[in-house]
mmCIF file of C-alpha atoms in Angstrom:
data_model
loop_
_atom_site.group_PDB
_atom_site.id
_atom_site.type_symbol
_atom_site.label_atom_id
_atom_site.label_comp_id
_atom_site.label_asym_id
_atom_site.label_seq_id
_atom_site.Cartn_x
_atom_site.Cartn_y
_atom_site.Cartn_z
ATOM 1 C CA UNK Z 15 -65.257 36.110 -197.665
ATOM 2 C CA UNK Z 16 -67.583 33.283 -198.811
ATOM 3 C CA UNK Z 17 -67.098 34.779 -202.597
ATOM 4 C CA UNK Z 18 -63.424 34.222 -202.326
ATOM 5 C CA UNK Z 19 -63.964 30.987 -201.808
ATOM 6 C CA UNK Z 20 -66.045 29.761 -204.917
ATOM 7 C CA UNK Z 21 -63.273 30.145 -207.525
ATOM 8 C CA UNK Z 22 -61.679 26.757 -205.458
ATOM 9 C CA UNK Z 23 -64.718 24.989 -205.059
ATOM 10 C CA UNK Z 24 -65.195 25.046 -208.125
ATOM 11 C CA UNK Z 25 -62.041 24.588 -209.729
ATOM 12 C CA UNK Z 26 -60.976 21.839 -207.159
ATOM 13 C CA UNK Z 27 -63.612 20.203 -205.051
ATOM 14 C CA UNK Z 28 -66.791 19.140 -206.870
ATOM 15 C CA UNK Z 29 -67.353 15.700 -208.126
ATOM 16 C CA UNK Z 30 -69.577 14.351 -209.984
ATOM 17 C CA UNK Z 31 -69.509 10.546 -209.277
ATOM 18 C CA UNK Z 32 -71.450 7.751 -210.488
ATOM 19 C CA UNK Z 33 -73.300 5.000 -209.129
ATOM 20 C CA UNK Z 34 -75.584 1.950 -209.311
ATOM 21 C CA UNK Z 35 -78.897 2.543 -207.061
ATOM 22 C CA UNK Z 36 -81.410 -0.368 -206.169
ATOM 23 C CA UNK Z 37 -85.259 0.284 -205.554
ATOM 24 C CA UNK Z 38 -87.120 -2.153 -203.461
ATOM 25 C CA UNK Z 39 -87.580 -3.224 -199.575
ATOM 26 C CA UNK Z 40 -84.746 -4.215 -197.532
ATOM 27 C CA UNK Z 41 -84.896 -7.273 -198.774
ATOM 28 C CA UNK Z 42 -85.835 -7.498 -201.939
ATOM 29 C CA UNK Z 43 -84.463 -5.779 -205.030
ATOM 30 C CA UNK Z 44 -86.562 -4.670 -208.122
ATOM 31 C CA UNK Z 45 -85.065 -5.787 -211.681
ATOM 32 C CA UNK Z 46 -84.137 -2.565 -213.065
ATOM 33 C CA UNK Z 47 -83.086 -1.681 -216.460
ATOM 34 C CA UNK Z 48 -82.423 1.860 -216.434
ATOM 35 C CA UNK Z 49 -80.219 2.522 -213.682
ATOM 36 C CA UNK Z 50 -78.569 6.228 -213.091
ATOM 37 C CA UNK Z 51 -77.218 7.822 -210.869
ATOM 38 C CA UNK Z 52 -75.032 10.147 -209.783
ATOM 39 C CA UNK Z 53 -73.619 12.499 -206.702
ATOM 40 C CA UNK Z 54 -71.338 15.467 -205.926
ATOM 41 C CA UNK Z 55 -69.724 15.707 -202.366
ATOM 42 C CA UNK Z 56 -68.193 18.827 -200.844
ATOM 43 C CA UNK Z 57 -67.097 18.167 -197.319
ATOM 44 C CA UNK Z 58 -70.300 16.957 -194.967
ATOM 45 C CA UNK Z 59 -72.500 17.807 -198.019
ATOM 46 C CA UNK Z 60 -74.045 15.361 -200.924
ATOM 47 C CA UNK Z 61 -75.855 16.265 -204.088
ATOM 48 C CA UNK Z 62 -77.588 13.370 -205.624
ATOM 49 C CA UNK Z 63 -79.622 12.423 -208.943
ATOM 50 C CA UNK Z 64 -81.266 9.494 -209.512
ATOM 51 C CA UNK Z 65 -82.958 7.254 -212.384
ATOM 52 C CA UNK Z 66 -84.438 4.281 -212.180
ATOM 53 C CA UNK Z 67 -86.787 2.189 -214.219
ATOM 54 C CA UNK Z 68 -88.150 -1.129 -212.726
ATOM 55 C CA UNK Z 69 -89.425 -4.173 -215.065
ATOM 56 C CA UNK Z 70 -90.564 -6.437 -212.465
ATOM 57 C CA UNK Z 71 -90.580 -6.403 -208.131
ATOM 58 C CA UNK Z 72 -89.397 -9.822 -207.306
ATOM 59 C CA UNK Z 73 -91.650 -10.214 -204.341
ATOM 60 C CA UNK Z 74 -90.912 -7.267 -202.561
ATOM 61 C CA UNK Z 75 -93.896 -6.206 -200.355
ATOM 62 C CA UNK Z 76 -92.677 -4.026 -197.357
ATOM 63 C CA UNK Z 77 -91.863 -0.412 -197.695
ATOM 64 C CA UNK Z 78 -90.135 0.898 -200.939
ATOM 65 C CA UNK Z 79 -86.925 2.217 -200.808
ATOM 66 C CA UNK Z 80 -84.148 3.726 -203.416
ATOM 67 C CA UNK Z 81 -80.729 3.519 -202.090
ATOM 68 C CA UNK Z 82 -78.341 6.720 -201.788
ATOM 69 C CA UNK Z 83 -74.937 7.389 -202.769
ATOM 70 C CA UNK Z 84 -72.841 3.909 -201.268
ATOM 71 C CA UNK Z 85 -71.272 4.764 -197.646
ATOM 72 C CA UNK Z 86 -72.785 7.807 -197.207
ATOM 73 C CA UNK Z 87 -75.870 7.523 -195.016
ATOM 74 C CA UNK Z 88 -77.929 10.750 -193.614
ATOM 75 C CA UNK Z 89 -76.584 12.120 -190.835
ATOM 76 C CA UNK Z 90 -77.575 10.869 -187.669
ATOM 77 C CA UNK Z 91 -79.685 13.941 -186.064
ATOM 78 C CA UNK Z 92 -83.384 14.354 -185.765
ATOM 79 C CA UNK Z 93 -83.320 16.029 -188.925
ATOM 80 C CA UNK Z 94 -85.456 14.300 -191.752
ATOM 81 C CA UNK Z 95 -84.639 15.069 -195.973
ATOM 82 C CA UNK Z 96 -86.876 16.289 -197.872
ATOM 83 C CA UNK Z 97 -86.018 15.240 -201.508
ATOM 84 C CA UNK Z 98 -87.670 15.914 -205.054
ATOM 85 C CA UNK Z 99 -89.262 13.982 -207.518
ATOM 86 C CA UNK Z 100 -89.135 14.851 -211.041
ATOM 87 C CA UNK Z 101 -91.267 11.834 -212.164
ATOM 88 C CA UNK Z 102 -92.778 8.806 -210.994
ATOM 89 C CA UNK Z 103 -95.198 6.079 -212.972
ATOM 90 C CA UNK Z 104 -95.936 2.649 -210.955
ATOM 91 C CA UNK Z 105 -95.296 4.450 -207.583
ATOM 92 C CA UNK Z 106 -99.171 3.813 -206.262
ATOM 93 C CA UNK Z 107 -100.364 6.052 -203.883
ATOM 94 C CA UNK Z 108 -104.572 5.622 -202.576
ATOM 95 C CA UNK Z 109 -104.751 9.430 -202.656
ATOM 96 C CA UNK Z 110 -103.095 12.363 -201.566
ATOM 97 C CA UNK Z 111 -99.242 13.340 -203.108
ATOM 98 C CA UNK Z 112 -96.445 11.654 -202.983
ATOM 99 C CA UNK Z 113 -92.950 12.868 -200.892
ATOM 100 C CA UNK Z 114 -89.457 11.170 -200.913
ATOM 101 C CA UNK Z 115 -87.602 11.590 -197.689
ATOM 102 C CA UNK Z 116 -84.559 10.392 -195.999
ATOM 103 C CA UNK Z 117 -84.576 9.587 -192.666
ATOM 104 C CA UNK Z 118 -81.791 10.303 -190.031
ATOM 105 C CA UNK Z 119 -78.684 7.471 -189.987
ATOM 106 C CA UNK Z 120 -80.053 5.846 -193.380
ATOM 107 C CA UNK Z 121 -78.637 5.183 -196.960
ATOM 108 C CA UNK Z 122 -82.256 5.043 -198.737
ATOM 109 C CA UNK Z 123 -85.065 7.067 -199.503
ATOM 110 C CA UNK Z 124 -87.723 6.457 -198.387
ATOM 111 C CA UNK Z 125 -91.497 7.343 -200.355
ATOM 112 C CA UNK Z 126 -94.643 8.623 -198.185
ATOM 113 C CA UNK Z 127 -97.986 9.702 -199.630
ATOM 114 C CA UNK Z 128 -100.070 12.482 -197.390
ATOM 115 C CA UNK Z 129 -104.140 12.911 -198.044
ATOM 116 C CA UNK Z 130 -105.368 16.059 -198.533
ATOM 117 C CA UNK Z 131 -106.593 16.049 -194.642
ATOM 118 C CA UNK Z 132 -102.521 15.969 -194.014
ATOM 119 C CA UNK Z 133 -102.707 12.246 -192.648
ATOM 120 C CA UNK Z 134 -99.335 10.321 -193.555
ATOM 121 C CA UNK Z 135 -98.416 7.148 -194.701
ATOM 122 C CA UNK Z 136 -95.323 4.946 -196.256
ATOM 123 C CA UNK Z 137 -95.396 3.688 -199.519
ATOM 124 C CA UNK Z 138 -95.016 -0.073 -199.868
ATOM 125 C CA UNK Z 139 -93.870 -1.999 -202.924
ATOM 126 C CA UNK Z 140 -96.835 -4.489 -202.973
ATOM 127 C CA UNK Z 141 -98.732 -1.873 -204.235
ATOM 128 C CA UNK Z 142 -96.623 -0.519 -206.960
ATOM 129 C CA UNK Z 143 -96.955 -1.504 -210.323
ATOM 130 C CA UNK Z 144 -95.145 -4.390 -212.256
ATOM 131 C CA UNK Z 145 -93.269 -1.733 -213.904
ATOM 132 C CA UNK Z 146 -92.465 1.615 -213.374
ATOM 133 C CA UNK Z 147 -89.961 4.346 -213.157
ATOM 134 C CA UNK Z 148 -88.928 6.954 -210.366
ATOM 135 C CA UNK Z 149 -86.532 9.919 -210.742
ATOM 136 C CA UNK Z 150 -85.386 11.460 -207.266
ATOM 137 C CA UNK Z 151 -82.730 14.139 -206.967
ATOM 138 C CA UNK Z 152 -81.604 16.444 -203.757
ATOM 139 C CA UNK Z 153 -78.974 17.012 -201.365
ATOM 140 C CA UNK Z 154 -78.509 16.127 -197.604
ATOM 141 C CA UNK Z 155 -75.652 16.139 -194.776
ATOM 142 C CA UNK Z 156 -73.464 13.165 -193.892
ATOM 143 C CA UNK C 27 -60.703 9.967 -203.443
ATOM 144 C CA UNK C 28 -63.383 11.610 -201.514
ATOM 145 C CA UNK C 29 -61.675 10.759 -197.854
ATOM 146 C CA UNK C 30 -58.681 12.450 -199.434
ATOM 147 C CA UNK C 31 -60.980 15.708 -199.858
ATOM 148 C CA UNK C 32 -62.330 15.897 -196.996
ATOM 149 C CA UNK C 33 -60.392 17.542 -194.648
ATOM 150 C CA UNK C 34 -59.662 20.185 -197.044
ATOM 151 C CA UNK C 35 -63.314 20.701 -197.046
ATOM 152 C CA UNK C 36 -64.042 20.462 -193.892
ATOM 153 C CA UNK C 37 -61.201 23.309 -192.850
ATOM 154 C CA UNK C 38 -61.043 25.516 -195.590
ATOM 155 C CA UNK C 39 -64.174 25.435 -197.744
ATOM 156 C CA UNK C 40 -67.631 24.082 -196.809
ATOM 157 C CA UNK C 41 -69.913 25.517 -193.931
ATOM 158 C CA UNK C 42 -72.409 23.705 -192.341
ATOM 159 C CA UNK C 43 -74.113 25.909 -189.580
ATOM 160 C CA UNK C 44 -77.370 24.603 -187.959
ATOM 161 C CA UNK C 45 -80.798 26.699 -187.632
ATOM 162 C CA UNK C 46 -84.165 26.813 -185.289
ATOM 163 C CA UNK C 47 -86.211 26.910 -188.202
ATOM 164 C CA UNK C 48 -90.029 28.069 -186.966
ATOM 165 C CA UNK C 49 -93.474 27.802 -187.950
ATOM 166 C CA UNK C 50 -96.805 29.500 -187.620
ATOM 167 C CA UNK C 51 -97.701 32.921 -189.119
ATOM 168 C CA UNK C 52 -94.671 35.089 -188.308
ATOM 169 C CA UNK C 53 -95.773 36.570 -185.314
ATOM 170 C CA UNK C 54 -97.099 34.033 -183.575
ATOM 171 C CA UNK C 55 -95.083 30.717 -183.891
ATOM 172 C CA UNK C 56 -96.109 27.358 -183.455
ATOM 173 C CA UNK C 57 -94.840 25.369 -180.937
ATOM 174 C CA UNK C 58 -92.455 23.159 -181.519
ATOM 175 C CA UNK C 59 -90.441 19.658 -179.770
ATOM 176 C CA UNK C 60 -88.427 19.227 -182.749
ATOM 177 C CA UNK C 61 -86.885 22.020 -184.939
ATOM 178 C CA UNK C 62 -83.885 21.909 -186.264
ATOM 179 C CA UNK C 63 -81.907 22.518 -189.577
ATOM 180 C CA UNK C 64 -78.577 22.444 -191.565
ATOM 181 C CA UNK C 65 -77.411 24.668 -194.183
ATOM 182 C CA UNK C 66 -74.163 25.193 -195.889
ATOM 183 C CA UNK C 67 -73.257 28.395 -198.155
ATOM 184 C CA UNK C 68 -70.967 28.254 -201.000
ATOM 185 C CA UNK C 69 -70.481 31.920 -202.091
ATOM 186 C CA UNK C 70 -74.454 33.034 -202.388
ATOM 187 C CA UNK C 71 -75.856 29.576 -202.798
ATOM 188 C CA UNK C 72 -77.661 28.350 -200.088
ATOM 189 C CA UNK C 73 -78.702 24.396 -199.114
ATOM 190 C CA UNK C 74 -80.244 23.129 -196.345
ATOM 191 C CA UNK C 75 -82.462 20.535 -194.929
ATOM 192 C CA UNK C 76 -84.756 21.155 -192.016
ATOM 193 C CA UNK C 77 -87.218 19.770 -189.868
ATOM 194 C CA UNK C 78 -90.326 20.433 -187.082
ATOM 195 C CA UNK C 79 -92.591 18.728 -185.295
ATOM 196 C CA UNK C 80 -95.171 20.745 -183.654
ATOM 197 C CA UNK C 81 -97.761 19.963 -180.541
ATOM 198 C CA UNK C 82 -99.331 23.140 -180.488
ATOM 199 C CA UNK C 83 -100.816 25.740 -183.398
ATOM 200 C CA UNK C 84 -100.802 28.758 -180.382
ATOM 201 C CA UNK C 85 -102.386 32.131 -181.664
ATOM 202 C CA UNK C 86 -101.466 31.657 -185.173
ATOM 203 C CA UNK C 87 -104.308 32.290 -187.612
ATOM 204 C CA UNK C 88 -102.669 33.642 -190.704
ATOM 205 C CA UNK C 89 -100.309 32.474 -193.766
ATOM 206 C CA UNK C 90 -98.459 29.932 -193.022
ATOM 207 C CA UNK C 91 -94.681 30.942 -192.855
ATOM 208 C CA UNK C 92 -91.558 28.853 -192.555
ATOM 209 C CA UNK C 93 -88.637 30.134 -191.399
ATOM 210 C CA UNK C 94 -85.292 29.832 -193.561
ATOM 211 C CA UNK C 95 -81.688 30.574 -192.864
ATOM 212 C CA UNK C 96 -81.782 33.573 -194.625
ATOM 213 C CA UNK C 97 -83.561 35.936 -196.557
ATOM 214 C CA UNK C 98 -83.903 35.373 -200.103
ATOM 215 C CA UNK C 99 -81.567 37.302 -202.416
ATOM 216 C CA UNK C 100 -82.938 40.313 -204.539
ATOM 217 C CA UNK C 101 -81.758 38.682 -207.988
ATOM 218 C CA UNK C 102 -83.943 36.023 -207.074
ATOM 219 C CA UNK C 103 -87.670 36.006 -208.216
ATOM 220 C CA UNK C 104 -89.423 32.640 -206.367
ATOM 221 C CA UNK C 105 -87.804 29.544 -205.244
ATOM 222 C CA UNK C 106 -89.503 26.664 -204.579
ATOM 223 C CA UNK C 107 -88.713 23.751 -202.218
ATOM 224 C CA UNK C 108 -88.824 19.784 -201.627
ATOM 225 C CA UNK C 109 -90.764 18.677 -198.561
ATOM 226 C CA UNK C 110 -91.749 15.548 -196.890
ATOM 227 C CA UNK C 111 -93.163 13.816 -193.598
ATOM 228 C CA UNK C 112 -95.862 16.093 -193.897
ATOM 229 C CA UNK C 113 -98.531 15.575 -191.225
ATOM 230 C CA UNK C 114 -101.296 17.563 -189.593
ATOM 231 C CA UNK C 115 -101.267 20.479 -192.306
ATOM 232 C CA UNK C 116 -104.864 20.186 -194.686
ATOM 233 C CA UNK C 117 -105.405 21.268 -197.729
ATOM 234 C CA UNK C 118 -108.047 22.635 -200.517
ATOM 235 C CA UNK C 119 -106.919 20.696 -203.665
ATOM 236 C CA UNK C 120 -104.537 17.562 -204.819
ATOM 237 C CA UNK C 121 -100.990 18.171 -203.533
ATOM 238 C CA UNK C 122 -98.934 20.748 -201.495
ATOM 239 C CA UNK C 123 -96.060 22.964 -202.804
ATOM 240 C CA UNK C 124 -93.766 25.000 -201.194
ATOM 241 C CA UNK C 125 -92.435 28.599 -202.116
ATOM 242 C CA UNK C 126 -90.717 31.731 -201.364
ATOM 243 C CA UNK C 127 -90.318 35.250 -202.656
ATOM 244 C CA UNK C 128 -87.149 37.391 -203.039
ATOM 245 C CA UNK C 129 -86.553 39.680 -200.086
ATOM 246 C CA UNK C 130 -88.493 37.088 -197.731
ATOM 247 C CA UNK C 131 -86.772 35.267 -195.144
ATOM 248 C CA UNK C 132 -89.803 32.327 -195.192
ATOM 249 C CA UNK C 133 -91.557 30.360 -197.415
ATOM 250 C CA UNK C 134 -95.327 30.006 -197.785
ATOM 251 C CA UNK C 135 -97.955 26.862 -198.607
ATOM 252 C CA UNK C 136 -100.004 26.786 -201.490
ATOM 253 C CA UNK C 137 -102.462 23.551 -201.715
ATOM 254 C CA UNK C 138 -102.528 22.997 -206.051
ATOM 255 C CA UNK C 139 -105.777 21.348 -207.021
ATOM 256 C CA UNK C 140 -106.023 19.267 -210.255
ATOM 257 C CA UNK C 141 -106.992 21.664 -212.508
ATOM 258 C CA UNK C 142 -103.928 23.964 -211.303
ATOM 259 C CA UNK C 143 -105.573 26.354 -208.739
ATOM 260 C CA UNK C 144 -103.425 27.890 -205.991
ATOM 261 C CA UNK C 145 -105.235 28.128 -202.343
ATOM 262 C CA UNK C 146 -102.751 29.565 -199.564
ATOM 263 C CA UNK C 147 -102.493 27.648 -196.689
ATOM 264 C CA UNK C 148 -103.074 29.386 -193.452
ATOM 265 C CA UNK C 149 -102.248 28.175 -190.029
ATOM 266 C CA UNK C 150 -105.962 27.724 -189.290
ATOM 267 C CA UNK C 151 -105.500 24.506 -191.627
ATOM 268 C CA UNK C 152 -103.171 22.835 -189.607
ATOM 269 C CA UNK C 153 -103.948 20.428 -186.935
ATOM 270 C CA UNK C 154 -102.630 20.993 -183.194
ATOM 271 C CA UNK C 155 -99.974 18.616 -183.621
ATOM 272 C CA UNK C 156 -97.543 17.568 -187.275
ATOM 273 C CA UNK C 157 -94.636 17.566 -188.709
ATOM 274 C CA UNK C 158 -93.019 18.686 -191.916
ATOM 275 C CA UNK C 159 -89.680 18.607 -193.304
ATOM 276 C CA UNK C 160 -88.258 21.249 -196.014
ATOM 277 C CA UNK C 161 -85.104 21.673 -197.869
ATOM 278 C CA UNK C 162 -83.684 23.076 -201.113
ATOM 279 C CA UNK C 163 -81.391 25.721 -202.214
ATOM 280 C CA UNK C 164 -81.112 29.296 -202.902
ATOM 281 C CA UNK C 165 -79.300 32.505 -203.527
ATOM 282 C CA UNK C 166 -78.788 35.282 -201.321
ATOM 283 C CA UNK C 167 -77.519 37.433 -203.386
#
C-alpha cells in the first residue's frame, strides 16, 4: 500500500524551501555571514538543513540557539529531537560531546554537551568563540 | 503554499503513528516515566523522533538496546542515529554514537574514544535514573 504511494510524494508533495536562520540567545542575534538553510515539509513532517557561520556574538550570553524553519515549531508533546551535526568550530564545550536538540513547542535548537560520566548541560553563547560556524540538519513533527 | 498541501497530506499521504520505544537489554527493560515516539513511513523509509526518561535500570545487565518502530530492512547494512538530552548513561572514551544492524529491531551504544576505539555500552553503565532522546531514518525494506 505504502509503495503505491511514493510515486505522488514524490512527484507532488516535497519541497524544498529556503530560509534565513539566526544563531544566538533569545535575545541576541549573532552577525552571520554565511547563512543557509533549507526545509522539506510533507504533512506533520519537516526535514531541515542548516548553515551558519558567525563573525561576531553581539553580547549574547544565555543559552545558544539556531532557529528552525519560520512557523513551524516542534510539536508540543513530551517528545524531545534529536538532531545532527555535521560540523561545528567556536561551539565551546568544557568536555564531553556535543548534541543539538529541539525541545517540545519550540522553533530553535537548542545545543547541550554531556561528560563522559553522562552528566548534561546547555551550551551558552558566552562561551563560544568570536567566530565560528555550525551545520545542523534533521527532521521533526509539527 | 504549504497550508494548501496539507490536507492532502494529512488524508492521503503521510503517516505519523506514535511508539513506546524501550530501553534496557532486551529482556529486561528499564523503567521508564517518559517514553514515547513518532514515526512516519513513506514507502520503506522510515523517520522518527523518540524519547525516555528512565528512574530505574531493573535487572538489565547486558547491551544496551533501544527499541525502534521497526526492524531494520535486509538491504540495509548499519544505520546510525542522532541523539540528544543524554543523561545518566557513562562511557569509556570521548563521545557516544548510536547504531543499528539490518534485521534488528534496536539500536546499540558504542562510547568512541579519541583515537577511534569502539567500547559497547552495556546497561551496567547507566545510572538508575536519565534520559536520552533518538531519531533518524531508515529503510525497511
Amino acid at each position: 500500500m505504502l509503495g503505491e504511494l511514493s510515486p505522488k510524494i514524490n512527484n507532488n508533495i516535497f519541497y524544498d524551501i529556503n530560509y534565513s536562520p539566526t544563531l544566538g540567545d533569545s535575545t541576541t542575534n549573532f552577525s552571520l555571514n554565511q547563512i543557509n538553510g533549507t526545509y522539506s515539509k510533507v504533512g506533520n513532517f519537516v526535514e531541515f538543513s542548516v548553515n551558519c557561520s558567525w563573525t561576531a556574538k553581539n553580547g549574547a550570553s544565555s543559552t545558544l540557539i539556531l532557529s528552525l524553519p519560520p512557523g513551524l515549531p516542534i510539536k508540543n508533546s513530551v517528545v524531545n529531537m534529536a538532531f545532527e551535526i555535521g560540523y561545528s568550530r567556536g561551539v565551546f564545550i568544557t568536555s564531553g560531546y556535543l548534541q543539538a536538540v529541539g525541545l517540545p513547542g519550540t522553533n530553535y535548537i537548542t545545543f547541550e554537551s554531556t561528560t563522559a560520566s553522562g552528566t548534561p548541560s546547555f551550551v551558552l553563547c558566552n562561551v563560544c568563540q568570536t567566530t565560528g560556524i555550525v551545520q545542523v540538519s534533521g527532521r521533526y513533527f509539527i | 503554499m504549504l497550508g494548501e498541501l496539507a490536507p492532502k497530506i494529512n488524508n492521503n499521504i503521510l503517516f505519523p503513528r506514535t511508539y513506546i520505544p524501550t530501553i534496557g537489554d532486551g529482556t529486561n527493560n528499564f523503567t521508564t516515566s517518559t517514553a514515547l515516539g513518532f514515526y512516519s513511513q513513506v514507502g520503506n523509509k522510515i523517520s522518527f523522533q523518540s524519547s525516555v526518561v528512565w528512574t530505574s535500570i531493573g535487572s538489565s545487565s547486558g547491551q544496551l538496546r533501544y527499541l525502534l518502530p521497526f526492524t531494520i530492512g535486509p538491504s540495509v547494512f548499519r544505520i546510525s542515529c542522532s541523539i540528544s538530552g543524554v543523561s545518566g548513561i557513562s562511557i569509556t572514551g570521548s563521545y557516544l554514537v548510536v547504531n543499528g544492524s539490518s534485521g534488528s529491531n534496536f539500536v546499540t551504544f558504542q562510547g568512541i574514544s579519541s583515537s577511534g576505539t569502539g567500547t559497547t555500552v552495556n546497561c551496567s553503565s547507566c545510572s538508575a535514573s536519565g534520559s536520552i532522546n533518538v531519531g533518524g531514518d531508515f529503510w525497511i525494506n
